[in-house]
Short mmCIF file of C-alpha atoms in Angstrom, two decimals:
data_model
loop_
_atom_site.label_atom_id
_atom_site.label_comp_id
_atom_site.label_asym_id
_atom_site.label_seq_id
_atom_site.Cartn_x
_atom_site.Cartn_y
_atom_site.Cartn_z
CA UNK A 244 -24.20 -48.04 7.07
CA UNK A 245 -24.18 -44.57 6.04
CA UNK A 246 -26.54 -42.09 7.68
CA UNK A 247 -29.71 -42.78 5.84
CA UNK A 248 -31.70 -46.05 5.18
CA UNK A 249 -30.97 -45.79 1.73
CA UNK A 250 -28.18 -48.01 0.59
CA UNK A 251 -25.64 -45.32 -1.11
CA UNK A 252 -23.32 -46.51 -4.03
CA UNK A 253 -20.61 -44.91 -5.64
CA UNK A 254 -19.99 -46.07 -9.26
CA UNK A 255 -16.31 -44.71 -10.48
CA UNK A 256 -15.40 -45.95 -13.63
CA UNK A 257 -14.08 -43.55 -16.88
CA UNK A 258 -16.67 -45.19 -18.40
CA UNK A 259 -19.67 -43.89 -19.58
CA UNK A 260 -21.18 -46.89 -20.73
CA UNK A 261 -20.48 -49.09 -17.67
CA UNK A 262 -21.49 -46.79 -15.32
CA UNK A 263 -24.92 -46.33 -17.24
CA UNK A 264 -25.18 -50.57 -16.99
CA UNK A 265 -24.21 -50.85 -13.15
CA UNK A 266 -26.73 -47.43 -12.50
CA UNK A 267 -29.71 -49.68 -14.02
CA UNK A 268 -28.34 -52.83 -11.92
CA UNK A 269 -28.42 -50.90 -8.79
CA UNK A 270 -31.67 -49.00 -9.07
CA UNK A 271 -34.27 -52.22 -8.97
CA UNK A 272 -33.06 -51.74 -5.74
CA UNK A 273 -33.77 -48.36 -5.19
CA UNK A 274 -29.99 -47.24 -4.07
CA UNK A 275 -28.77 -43.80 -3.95
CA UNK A 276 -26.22 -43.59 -6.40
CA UNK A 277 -23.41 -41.34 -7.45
CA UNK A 278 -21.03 -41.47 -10.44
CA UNK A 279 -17.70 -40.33 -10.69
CA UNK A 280 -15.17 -40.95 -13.63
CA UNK A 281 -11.68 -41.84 -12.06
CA UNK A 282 -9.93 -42.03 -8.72
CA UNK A 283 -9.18 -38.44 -8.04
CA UNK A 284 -12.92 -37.61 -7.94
CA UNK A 285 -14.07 -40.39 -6.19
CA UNK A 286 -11.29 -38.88 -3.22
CA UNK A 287 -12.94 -36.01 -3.26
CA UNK A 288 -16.39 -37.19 -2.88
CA UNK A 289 -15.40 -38.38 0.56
CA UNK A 290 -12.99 -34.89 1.23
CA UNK A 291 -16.69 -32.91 0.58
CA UNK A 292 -17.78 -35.50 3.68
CA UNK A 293 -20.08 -37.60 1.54
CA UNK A 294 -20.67 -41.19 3.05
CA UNK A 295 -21.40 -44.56 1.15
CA UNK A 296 -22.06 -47.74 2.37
CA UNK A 297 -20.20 -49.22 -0.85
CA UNK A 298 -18.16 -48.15 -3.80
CA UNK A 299 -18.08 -50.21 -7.59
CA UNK A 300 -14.27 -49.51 -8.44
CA UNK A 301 -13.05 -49.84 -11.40
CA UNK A 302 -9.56 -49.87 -12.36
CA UNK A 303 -7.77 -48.31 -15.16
CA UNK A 304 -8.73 -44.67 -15.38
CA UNK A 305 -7.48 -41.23 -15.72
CA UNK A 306 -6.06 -38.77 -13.12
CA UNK A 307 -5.35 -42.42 -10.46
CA UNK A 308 -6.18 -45.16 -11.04
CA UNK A 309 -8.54 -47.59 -8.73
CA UNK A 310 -5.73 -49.52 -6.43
CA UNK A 311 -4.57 -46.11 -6.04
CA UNK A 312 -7.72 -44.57 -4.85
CA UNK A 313 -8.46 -47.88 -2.71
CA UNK A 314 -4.98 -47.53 -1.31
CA UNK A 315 -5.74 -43.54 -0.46
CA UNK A 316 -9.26 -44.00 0.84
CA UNK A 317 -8.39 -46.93 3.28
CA UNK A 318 -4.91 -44.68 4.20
CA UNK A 319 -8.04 -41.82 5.27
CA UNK A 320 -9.41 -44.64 7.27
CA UNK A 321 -12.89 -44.71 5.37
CA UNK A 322 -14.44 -48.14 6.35
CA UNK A 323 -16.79 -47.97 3.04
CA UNK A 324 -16.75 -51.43 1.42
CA UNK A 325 -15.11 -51.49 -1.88
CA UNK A 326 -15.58 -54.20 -4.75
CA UNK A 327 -13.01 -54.10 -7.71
CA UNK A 328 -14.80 -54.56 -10.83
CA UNK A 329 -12.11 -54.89 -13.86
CA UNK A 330 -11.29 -56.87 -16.60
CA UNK A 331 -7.14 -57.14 -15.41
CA UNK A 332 -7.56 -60.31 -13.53
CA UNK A 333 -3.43 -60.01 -12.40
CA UNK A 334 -4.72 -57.22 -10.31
CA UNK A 335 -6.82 -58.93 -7.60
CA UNK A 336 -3.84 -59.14 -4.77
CA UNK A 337 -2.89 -55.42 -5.98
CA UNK A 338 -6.38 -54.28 -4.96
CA UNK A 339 -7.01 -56.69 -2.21
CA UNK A 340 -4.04 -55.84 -0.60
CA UNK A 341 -4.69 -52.18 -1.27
CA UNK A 342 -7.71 -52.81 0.85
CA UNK A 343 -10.90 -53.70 -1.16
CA UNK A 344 -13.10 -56.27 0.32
CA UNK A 345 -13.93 -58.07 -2.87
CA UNK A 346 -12.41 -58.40 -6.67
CA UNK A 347 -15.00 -59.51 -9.53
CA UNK A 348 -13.89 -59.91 -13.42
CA UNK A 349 -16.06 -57.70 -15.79
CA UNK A 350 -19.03 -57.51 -17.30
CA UNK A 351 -20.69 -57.74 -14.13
CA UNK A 352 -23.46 -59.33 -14.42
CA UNK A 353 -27.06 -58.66 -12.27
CA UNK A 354 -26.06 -62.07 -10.31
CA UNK A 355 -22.82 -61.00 -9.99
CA UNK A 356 -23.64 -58.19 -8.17
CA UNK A 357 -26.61 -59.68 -6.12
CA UNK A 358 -24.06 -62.18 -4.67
CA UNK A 359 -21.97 -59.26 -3.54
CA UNK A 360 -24.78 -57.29 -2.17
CA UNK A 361 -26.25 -60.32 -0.07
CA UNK A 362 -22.81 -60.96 1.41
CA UNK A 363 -22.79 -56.99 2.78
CA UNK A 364 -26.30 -57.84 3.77
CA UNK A 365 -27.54 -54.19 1.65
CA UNK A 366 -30.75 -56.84 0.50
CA UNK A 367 -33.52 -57.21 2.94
CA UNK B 544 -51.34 -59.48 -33.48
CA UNK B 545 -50.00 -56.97 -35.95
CA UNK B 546 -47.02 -57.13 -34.51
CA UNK B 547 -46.37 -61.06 -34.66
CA UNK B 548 -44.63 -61.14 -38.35
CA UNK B 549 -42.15 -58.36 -36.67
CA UNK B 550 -41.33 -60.20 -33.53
CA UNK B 551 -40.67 -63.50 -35.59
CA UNK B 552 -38.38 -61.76 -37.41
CA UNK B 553 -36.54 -59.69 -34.59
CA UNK B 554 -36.17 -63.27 -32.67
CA UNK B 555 -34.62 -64.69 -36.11
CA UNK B 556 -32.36 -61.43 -35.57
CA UNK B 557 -31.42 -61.88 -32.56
CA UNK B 558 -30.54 -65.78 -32.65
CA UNK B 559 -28.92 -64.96 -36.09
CA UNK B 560 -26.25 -62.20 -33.79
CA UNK B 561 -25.67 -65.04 -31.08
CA UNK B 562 -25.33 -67.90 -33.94
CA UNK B 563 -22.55 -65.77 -35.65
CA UNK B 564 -20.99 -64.50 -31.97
CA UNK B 565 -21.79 -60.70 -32.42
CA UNK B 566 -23.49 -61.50 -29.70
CA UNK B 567 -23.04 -63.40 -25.97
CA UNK B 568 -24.33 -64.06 -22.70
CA UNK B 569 -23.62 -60.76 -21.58
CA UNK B 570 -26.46 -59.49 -24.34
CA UNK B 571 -29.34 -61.61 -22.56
CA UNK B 572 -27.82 -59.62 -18.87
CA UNK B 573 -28.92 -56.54 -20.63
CA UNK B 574 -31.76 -58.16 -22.37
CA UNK B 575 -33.28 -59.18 -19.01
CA UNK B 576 -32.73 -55.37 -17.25
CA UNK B 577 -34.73 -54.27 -19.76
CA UNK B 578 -37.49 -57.14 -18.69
CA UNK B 579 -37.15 -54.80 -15.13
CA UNK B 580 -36.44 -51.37 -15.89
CA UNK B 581 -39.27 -51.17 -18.78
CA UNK B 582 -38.79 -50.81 -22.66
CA UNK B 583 -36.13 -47.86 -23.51
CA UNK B 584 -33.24 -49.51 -21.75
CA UNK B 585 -31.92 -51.46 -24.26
CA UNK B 586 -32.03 -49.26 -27.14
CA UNK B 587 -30.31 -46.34 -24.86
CA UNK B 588 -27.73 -48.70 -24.08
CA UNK B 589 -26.99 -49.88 -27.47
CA UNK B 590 -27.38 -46.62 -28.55
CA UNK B 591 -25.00 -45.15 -26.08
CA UNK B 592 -22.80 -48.38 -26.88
CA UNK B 593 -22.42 -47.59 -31.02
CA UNK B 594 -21.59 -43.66 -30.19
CA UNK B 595 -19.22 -44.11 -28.08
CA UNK B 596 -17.61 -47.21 -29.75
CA UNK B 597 -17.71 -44.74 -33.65
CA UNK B 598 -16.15 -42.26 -31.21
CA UNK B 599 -13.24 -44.06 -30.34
CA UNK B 600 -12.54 -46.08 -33.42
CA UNK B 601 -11.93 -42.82 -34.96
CA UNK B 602 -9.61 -41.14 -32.62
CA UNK B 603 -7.40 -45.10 -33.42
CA UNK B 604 -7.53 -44.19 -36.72
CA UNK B 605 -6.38 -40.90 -35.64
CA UNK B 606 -3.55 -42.29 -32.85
CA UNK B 607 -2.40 -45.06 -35.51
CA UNK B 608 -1.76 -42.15 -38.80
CA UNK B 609 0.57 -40.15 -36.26
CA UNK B 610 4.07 -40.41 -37.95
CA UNK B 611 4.97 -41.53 -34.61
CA UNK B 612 2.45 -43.35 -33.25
CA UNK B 613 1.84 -43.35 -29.05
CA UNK B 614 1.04 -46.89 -28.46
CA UNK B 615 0.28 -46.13 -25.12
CA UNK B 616 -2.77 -44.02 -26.02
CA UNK B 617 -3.58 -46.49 -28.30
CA UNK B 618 -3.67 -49.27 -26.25
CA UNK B 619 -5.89 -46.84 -23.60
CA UNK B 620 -8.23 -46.44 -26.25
CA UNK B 621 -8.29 -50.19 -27.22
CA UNK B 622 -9.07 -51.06 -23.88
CA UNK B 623 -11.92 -49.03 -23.11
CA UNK B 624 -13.89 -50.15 -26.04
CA UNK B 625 -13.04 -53.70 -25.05
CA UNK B 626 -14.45 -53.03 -21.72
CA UNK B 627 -17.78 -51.39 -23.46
CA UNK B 628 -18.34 -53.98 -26.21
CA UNK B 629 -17.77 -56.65 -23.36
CA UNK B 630 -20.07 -54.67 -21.13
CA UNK B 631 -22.75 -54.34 -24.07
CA UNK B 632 -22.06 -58.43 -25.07
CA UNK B 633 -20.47 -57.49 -28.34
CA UNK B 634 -18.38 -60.58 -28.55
CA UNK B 635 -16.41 -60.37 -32.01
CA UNK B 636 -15.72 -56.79 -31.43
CA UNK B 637 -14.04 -57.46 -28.03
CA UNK B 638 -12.23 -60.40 -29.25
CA UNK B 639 -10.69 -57.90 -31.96
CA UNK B 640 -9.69 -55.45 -29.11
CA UNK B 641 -7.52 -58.37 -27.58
CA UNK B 642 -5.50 -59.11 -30.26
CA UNK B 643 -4.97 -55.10 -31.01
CA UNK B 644 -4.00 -54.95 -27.60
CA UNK B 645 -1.64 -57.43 -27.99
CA UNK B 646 0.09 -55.98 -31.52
CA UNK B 647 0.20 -52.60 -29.80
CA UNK B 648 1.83 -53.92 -26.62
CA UNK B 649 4.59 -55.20 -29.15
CA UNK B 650 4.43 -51.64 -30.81
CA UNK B 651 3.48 -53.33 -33.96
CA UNK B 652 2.34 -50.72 -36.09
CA UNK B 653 1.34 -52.56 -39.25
CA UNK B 654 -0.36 -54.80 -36.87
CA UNK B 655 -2.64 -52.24 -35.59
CA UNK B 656 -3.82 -50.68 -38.96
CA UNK B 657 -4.30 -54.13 -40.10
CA UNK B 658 -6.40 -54.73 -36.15
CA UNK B 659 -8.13 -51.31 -36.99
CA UNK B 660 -9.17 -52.36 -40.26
CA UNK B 661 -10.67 -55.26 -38.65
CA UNK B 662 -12.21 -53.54 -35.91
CA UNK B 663 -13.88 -51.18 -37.64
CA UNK B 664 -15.44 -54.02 -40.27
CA UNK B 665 -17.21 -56.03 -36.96
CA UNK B 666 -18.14 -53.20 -35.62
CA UNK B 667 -19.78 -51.63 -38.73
CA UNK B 668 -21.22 -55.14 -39.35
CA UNK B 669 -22.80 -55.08 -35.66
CA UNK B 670 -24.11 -51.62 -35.90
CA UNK B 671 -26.27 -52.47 -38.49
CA UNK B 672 -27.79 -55.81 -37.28
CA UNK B 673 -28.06 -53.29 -33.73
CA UNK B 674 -29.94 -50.79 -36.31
CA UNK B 675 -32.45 -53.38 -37.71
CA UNK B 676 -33.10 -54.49 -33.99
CA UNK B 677 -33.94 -51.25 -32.70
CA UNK B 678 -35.95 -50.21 -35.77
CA UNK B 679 -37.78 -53.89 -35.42
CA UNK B 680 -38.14 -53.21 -31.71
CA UNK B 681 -39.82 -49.51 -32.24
CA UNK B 682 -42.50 -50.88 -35.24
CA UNK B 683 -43.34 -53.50 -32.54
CA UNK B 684 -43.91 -50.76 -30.03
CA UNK B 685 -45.91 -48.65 -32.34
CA UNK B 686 -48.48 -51.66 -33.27
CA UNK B 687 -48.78 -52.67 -29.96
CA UNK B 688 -49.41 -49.65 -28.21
CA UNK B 689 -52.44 -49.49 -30.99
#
């Protein structure tokens, strides 16, 4: 887990809408979360040598795309767990073999994401 | 309670949108975050939700009048208010996004004017059942904070 107690969560998805949805999901749990809006700065939130203990990916989005900054982030040998959250359902292998650890269809839904959090053990 | 008459009616509302599919289970996922995070959530959502959605059915209208129209950008745009109005539970508005998708991935352009038009009528017919919910939803606050 990263430093801190605190579960950390990075949200990148282009949009603004989802991101708000997953941010209200996440904070009955009181998790430190950070936004970003494509691939590119989600990279560089790790570069800057910020850590999370798991990162919502989306992934169609501007600037690269979410297999792409999967693909990059496991290539930098970060260990943080990443679920692929998209509506493309052709792209699970793409992403699982680009190194997430789990693929869910959108809209999330609070269960959804429960599941997912259990199975990381991030619930007490 | 002063309020009763109001909530009857906002329930009638709401079961009216998910009778007529404006509205699906992804609604009631929102619905019951607001039951957690406190009163607010929903309205900013669906608030957030109709700006962004008038945002980007404009820029289609936009993409689509271009004497040469970029279907990619089109279909980009298409596909992020699919993902919002599925996000937000707006059913017939998402199932309109997949069959513009579809025209524009076959570069159709009559098809997508004819996909905007339709577009923009479900959506304008959702934002104002989502404008008689929220202004039900802030009378009921009002009288019940009294």
């Amino acid at each position: 887990m990263a430093s801190s107690q605190v579960v950390k969560v990075l949200i990148v998805d282009d949009d603004n809408f989802t991101r708000r949805i997953y941010k209200t999901m996440l904070f009955r749990f009181c998790f430190e979360i950070t936004e970003v809006e494509d691939g590119k700065n989600a990279i560089q939130q790790f570069v800057d040598g910020n850590e999370y203990d798991l990162v919502l990916m989306d992934k169609h989005m501007p600037n690269m795309d979410g297999v792409e900054a999967t693909r990059t982030l496991r290539g930098m040998g970060i260990p943080v767990k990443i679920v692929a959250i998209t509506d493309d359902a052709s792209s699970k292998d793409t992403f699982m073999d680009a190194g997430a650890n789990k693929f869910l269809l959108k809209p999330l839904t609070f269960s959804m994401l429960t599941d997912i959090l259990k199975s990381f053990n991030f619930l007490n | 309670m002063a309020s009763a008459p109001l909530k009857a009616q906002l329930t009638d509302l709401l079961n009216s949108m998910f009778a007529m599919d404006f509205l699906d289970e992804q609604f009631k996922e929102l619905q019951m975050l607001e039951e957690a995070s406190g009163p607010g959530f929903l309205a900013e959502v669906v608030t957030l939700f109709c700006g962004d959605a008038e945002r980007i059915i404009s820029q289609l209208s936009v993409l689509i009048n271009e004497p040469v129209v970029d279907f990619g950008k089109v279909d980009a745009n298409v596909h992020q208010l699919k993902g919002s109005s599925s996000s937000v539970g707006a059913k017939r508005v998402a199932l309109v996004c997949v069959k513009f998708r579809n025209v524009c991935q076959e570069n159709d352009k009559e098809g997508c004017i004819a996909a905007l038009h339709e577009i923009r009528h479900e959506f304008d017919e959702l934002h104002k059942k989502f404008q008689t919910m929220l202004q039900l939803e802030q009378q009921i606050q009002v009288l019940d904070s009294k």
